[in-house]
Amino acid sequence: MQVQFIGLGYIGLPTAAVVAQKGIHVHGVDVNPKVAETINQGKIHIIEPGLEEVVKEGVEKGFFKASTTPVEADVHLVVVPTPFKGNHEPDISFVESATMAVLPFLKEGDTYIIESTSPVGTTEKMADLIFQKRPELKYKIYIAYCPERVLPGNVLYELVHNDRVIGGIDNASTEKAKAFYRTFVQGELHSTNARTAEMCKLTENSSRDAQIAFANELSFICDKAGINVWELIELANKHPRVNILQPGAGVGGHCIAVDPYFIVSDYPRESRLINTAREINNYKAFWCAEKTKTAMLEFELKNGRKPTTAIMGLAFKPNIDDLRESPAKYIAQKVMQSEQNNFLVVEPNIEEHSVFKLTNYREAYEKADIIAFLVAHNEFKTLEYNNDKIILDFAGVFKR
Ligand code: SAJ
């Protein structure tokens, strides 16, 4: 069997490498020649624990090759980004161009699978596109949607152990796609149709977004009511049927802050709660920035000098180096617009940054008057609470 991945990013590359580890020939395609070149040297262009070793093994054993152009294969996977454009409308142009790229290589009996997070109906749209351009393939190839569900930082484990939802455009397609995933997935494979599988992915991330919005809304209420939100949630979660998530500096990353809009954009009248959750989580980052600026002003009025403020964390969530769509980065930028103030910016998971000059977390904690915790990195939890500082614990480092 020859398998082809179109897109070698955060999901495509680890999946390709795990399939190659099973002794299956894998061809990876990426539009960026540097990416293909790096992989062919047994190296990686993204950060994910354990991934480089698996890629290296696949390349050295001759099971994994990358290039900028597709080849003939038995299974073709589309794993490209689906960002949004303009007013939060999903942009499926990368899925379309990936499909156009494999089109000349498709042959009778092949399986074509989309993994990219996609608005409902995308797989059927791509099937129409394929059959319109290659009518001889109608009912002769298998087409399915199977969303990825892995958590960045734990990708290699979750790729193998998570359950998968697989939805074909017909039953035969679902079965064919399942047979492919069975080669490397140990979790259960659940069959459905393509539209349900597409909606399932959007539902999972929208559900998490709404749950986080609930926690963030509690943090606004508790701030006004003089209640410790962390203690409140811990106590409420003692109820056997309550399980509230944690408030934070907002919701970031490429998935949870994006995917709900794919539902809202297509079903605006029906998705009021999903839309409101997005608004609440976006507002949380703005709120944290305003709170920090107010603390800086109050310090100045009280002490007759501008404070030094430590911005603790830039990543989009704890213990990773990923700053994509990070609310912490947004807050840092907003707060640092305040002129003539001194700032110490901390991100223990990266060595340097093109915009922010980084300081060691202990040094910043010692030197600053105001400490704004934006991410609950493990390093920060080793610090001792200091009553002499103004501590804005948006991330729940001390939970005080
Ligand atoms: N966050 C909170 N409070 C919480 C949990 C998370 O504020 O209690 C924030 C994080 O700090 C971060 C954001 O939410 O800014 C998202 O983090 P996350 O860990 O919830 O999720 P991601 O974006 O790393 O990965 C999600 C996962 N989806 C679900 O858990 C439903 C993952 O399984 C998906 O594969 C991934 O999205 C994706 O690619 O779609």
CSV table of N, CA, C and O in Angstrom, one decimal, residues 17-64:
chain,number,residue,atom,x,y,z
A,17,ALA,N,4.2,10.2,9.7
A,17,ALA,CA,5.4,9.5,10.3
A,17,ALA,C,4.9,8.2,11.0
A,17,ALA,O,5.6,7.2,11.0
A,18,VAL,N,3.7,8.3,11.7
A,18,VAL,CA,3.2,7.1,12.4
A,18,VAL,C,2.8,6.0,11.5
A,18,VAL,O,3.1,4.8,11.7
A,19,VAL,N,2.2,6.4,10.3
A,19,VAL,CA,1.9,5.4,9.3
A,19,VAL,C,3.1,4.7,8.8
A,19,VAL,O,3.2,3.5,8.6
A,20,ALA,N,4.2,5.6,8.5
A,20,ALA,CA,5.4,5.0,7.9
A,20,ALA,C,6.1,4.0,9.0
A,20,ALA,O,6.7,3.0,8.6
A,21,GLN,N,5.9,4.3,10.2
A,21,GLN,CA,6.4,3.5,11.3
A,21,GLN,C,5.8,2.1,11.2
A,21,GLN,O,6.4,1.1,11.7
A,22,LYS,N,4.7,2.0,10.6
A,22,LYS,CA,4.0,0.7,10.5
A,22,LYS,C,4.5,-0.1,9.3
A,22,LYS,O,4.0,-1.1,8.9
A,23,GLY,N,5.6,0.4,8.6
A,23,GLY,CA,6.1,-0.3,7.5
A,23,GLY,C,5.3,0.0,6.2
A,23,GLY,O,5.4,-0.8,5.3
A,24,ILE,N,4.6,1.1,6.2
A,24,ILE,CA,3.8,1.4,5.0
A,24,ILE,C,4.5,2.5,4.3
A,24,ILE,O,5.0,3.4,4.9
A,25,HIS,N,4.5,2.4,2.9
A,25,HIS,CA,5.2,3.5,2.2
A,25,HIS,C,4.4,4.8,2.2
A,25,HIS,O,3.2,4.8,1.7
A,26,VAL,N,5.0,5.8,2.6
A,26,VAL,CA,4.3,7.1,2.7
A,26,VAL,C,5.0,8.2,1.9
A,26,VAL,O,6.2,8.3,2.0
A,27,HIS,N,4.2,8.9,1.2
A,27,HIS,CA,4.7,10.0,0.4
A,27,HIS,C,4.1,11.3,1.0
A,27,HIS,O,2.9,11.4,1.0
A,28,GLY,N,4.9,12.2,1.5
A,28,GLY,CA,4.3,13.5,2.0
A,28,GLY,C,4.5,14.6,1.0
A,28,GLY,O,5.6,14.7,0.4
A,29,VAL,N,3.5,15.5,0.9
A,29,VAL,CA,3.6,16.6,0.0
A,29,VAL,C,3.4,17.9,0.8
A,29,VAL,O,2.4,18.0,1.6
A,30,ASP,N,4.3,18.8,0.6
A,30,ASP,CA,4.1,20.2,1.2
A,30,ASP,C,4.4,21.2,0.1
A,30,ASP,O,5.4,21.0,-0.6
A,31,VAL,N,3.7,22.3,0.1
A,31,VAL,CA,4.0,23.3,-0.9
A,31,VAL,C,5.3,24.0,-0.6
A,31,VAL,O,5.9,24.6,-1.5
A,32,ASN,N,5.8,23.9,0.6
A,32,ASN,CA,7.0,24.6,1.0
A,32,ASN,C,8.2,23.7,0.8
A,32,ASN,O,8.3,22.7,1.5
A,33,PRO,N,9.1,24.0,-0.2
A,33,PRO,CA,10.2,23.1,-0.5
A,33,PRO,C,11.1,22.9,0.7
A,33,PRO,O,11.7,21.8,0.9
A,34,LYS,N,11.2,23.9,1.6
A,34,LYS,CA,12.1,23.8,2.8
A,34,LYS,C,11.6,22.7,3.7
A,34,LYS,O,12.3,22.0,4.3
A,35,VAL,N,10.2,22.6,3.8
A,35,VAL,CA,9.6,21.6,4.7
A,35,VAL,C,10.0,20.2,4.2
A,35,VAL,O,10.5,19.3,4.9
A,36,ALA,N,9.8,20.0,2.9
A,36,ALA,CA,10.1,18.7,2.3
A,36,ALA,C,11.6,18.3,2.5
A,36,ALA,O,12.0,17.2,2.8
A,37,GLU,N,12.5,19.3,2.2
A,37,GLU,CA,13.9,19.1,2.4
A,37,GLU,C,14.3,18.8,3.8
A,37,GLU,O,15.0,17.8,4.0
A,38,THR,N,13.7,19.5,4.8
A,38,THR,CA,14.0,19.2,6.2
A,38,THR,C,13.6,17.8,6.5
A,38,THR,O,14.4,17.0,7.2
A,39,ILE,N,12.4,17.4,6.1
A,39,ILE,CA,11.9,16.0,6.4
A,39,ILE,C,12.8,14.9,5.8
A,39,ILE,O,13.1,13.9,6.4
A,40,ASN,N,13.2,15.2,4.5
A,40,ASN,CA,14.0,14.2,3.9
A,40,ASN,C,15.4,14.0,4.5
A,40,ASN,O,16.1,13.0,4.3
A,41,GLN,N,15.8,15.0,5.4
A,41,GLN,CA,17.0,14.9,6.1
A,41,GLN,C,16.8,14.2,7.5
A,41,GLN,O,17.6,14.2,8.4
A,42,GLY,N,15.5,13.8,7.7
A,42,GLY,CA,15.2,13.1,9.0
A,42,GLY,C,15.0,14.1,10.1
A,42,GLY,O,15.0,13.8,11.3
A,43,LYS,N,14.7,15.4,9.7
A,43,LYS,CA,14.5,16.4,10.7
A,43,LYS,C,13.1,17.0,10.6
A,43,LYS,O,12.3,16.7,9.7
A,44,ILE,N,12.7,17.8,11.6
A,44,ILE,CA,11.3,18.4,11.5
A,44,ILE,C,11.3,19.9,11.7
A,44,ILE,O,12.2,20.5,12.2
A,45,HIS,N,10.2,20.5,11.2
A,45,HIS,CA,10.1,22.0,11.2
A,45,HIS,C,9.1,22.5,12.2
A,45,HIS,O,8.9,23.7,12.3
A,46,ILE,N,8.6,21.6,13.0
A,46,ILE,CA,7.6,22.0,14.0
A,46,ILE,C,8.1,21.4,15.3
A,46,ILE,O,9.0,20.5,15.3
A,47,ILE,N,7.5,21.8,16.4
A,47,ILE,CA,7.9,21.2,17.7
A,47,ILE,C,6.8,20.3,18.3
A,47,ILE,O,5.7,20.7,18.4
A,48,GLU,N,7.2,19.0,18.5
A,48,GLU,CA,6.3,18.1,19.0
A,48,GLU,C,7.1,17.0,19.7
A,48,GLU,O,8.0,16.3,19.0
A,49,PRO,N,6.9,16.7,21.0
A,49,PRO,CA,7.8,15.7,21.6
A,49,PRO,C,7.8,14.4,20.9
A,49,PRO,O,6.8,13.8,20.6
A,50,GLY,N,9.0,13.9,20.7
A,50,GLY,CA,9.2,12.5,20.2
A,50,GLY,C,9.1,12.4,18.7
A,50,GLY,O,9.4,11.4,18.1
A,51,LEU,N,8.6,13.5,18.0
A,51,LEU,CA,8.3,13.3,16.6
A,51,LEU,C,9.5,13.2,15.7
A,51,LEU,O,9.5,12.4,14.8
A,52,GLU,N,10.6,13.9,16.1
A,52,GLU,CA,11.8,13.9,15.2
A,52,GLU,C,12.3,12.4,15.1
A,52,GLU,O,12.7,12.0,14.0
A,53,GLU,N,12.3,11.7,16.2
A,53,GLU,CA,12.8,10.3,16.1
A,53,GLU,C,12.0,9.5,15.2
A,53,GLU,O,12.5,8.7,14.4
A,54,VAL,N,10.7,9.6,15.2
A,54,VAL,CA,9.8,8.8,14.4
A,54,VAL,C,10.0,9.2,12.9
A,54,VAL,O,10.1,8.3,12.0
A,55,VAL,N,10.1,10.5,12.6
A,55,VAL,CA,10.4,10.9,11.2
A,55,VAL,C,11.7,10.4,10.7
A,55,VAL,O,11.8,9.8,9.6
A,56,LYS,N,12.7,10.5,11.6
A,56,LYS,CA,14.1,10.0,11.2
A,56,LYS,C,14.0,8.5,10.9
A,56,LYS,O,14.6,8.1,9.8
A,57,GLU,N,13.4,7.8,11.7
A,57,GLU,CA,13.3,6.3,11.5
A,57,GLU,C,12.6,6.0,10.2
A,57,GLU,O,13.2,5.2,9.4
A,58,GLY,N,11.5,6.7,9.9
A,58,GLY,CA,10.8,6.4,8.7
A,58,GLY,C,11.6,6.8,7.4
A,58,GLY,O,11.6,6.0,6.4
A,59,VAL,N,12.3,7.9,7.5
A,59,VAL,CA,13.2,8.3,6.4
A,59,VAL,C,14.3,7.4,6.2
A,59,VAL,O,14.6,6.9,5.1
A,60,GLU,N,15.0,7.0,7.3
A,60,GLU,CA,16.2,6.1,7.2
A,60,GLU,C,15.8,4.7,6.7
A,60,GLU,O,16.6,4.1,5.9
A,61,LYS,N,14.6,4.3,7.1
A,61,LYS,CA,14.2,2.9,6.6
A,61,LYS,C,13.6,2.9,5.2
A,61,LYS,O,13.3,1.9,4.7
A,62,GLY,N,13.5,4.1,4.7
A,62,GLY,CA,13.0,4.2,3.3
A,62,GLY,C,11.5,4.2,3.2
A,62,GLY,O,10.9,4.0,2.1
A,63,PHE,N,10.7,4.3,4.3
A,63,PHE,CA,9.3,4.3,4.2
A,63,PHE,C,8.7,5.7,4.1
A,63,PHE,O,7.5,5.8,3.7
A,64,PHE,N,9.4,6.7,4.4
A,64,PHE,CA,8.8,8.0,4.4
A,64,PHE,C,9.7,9.0,3.5
A,64,PHE,O,10.9,9.2,3.7
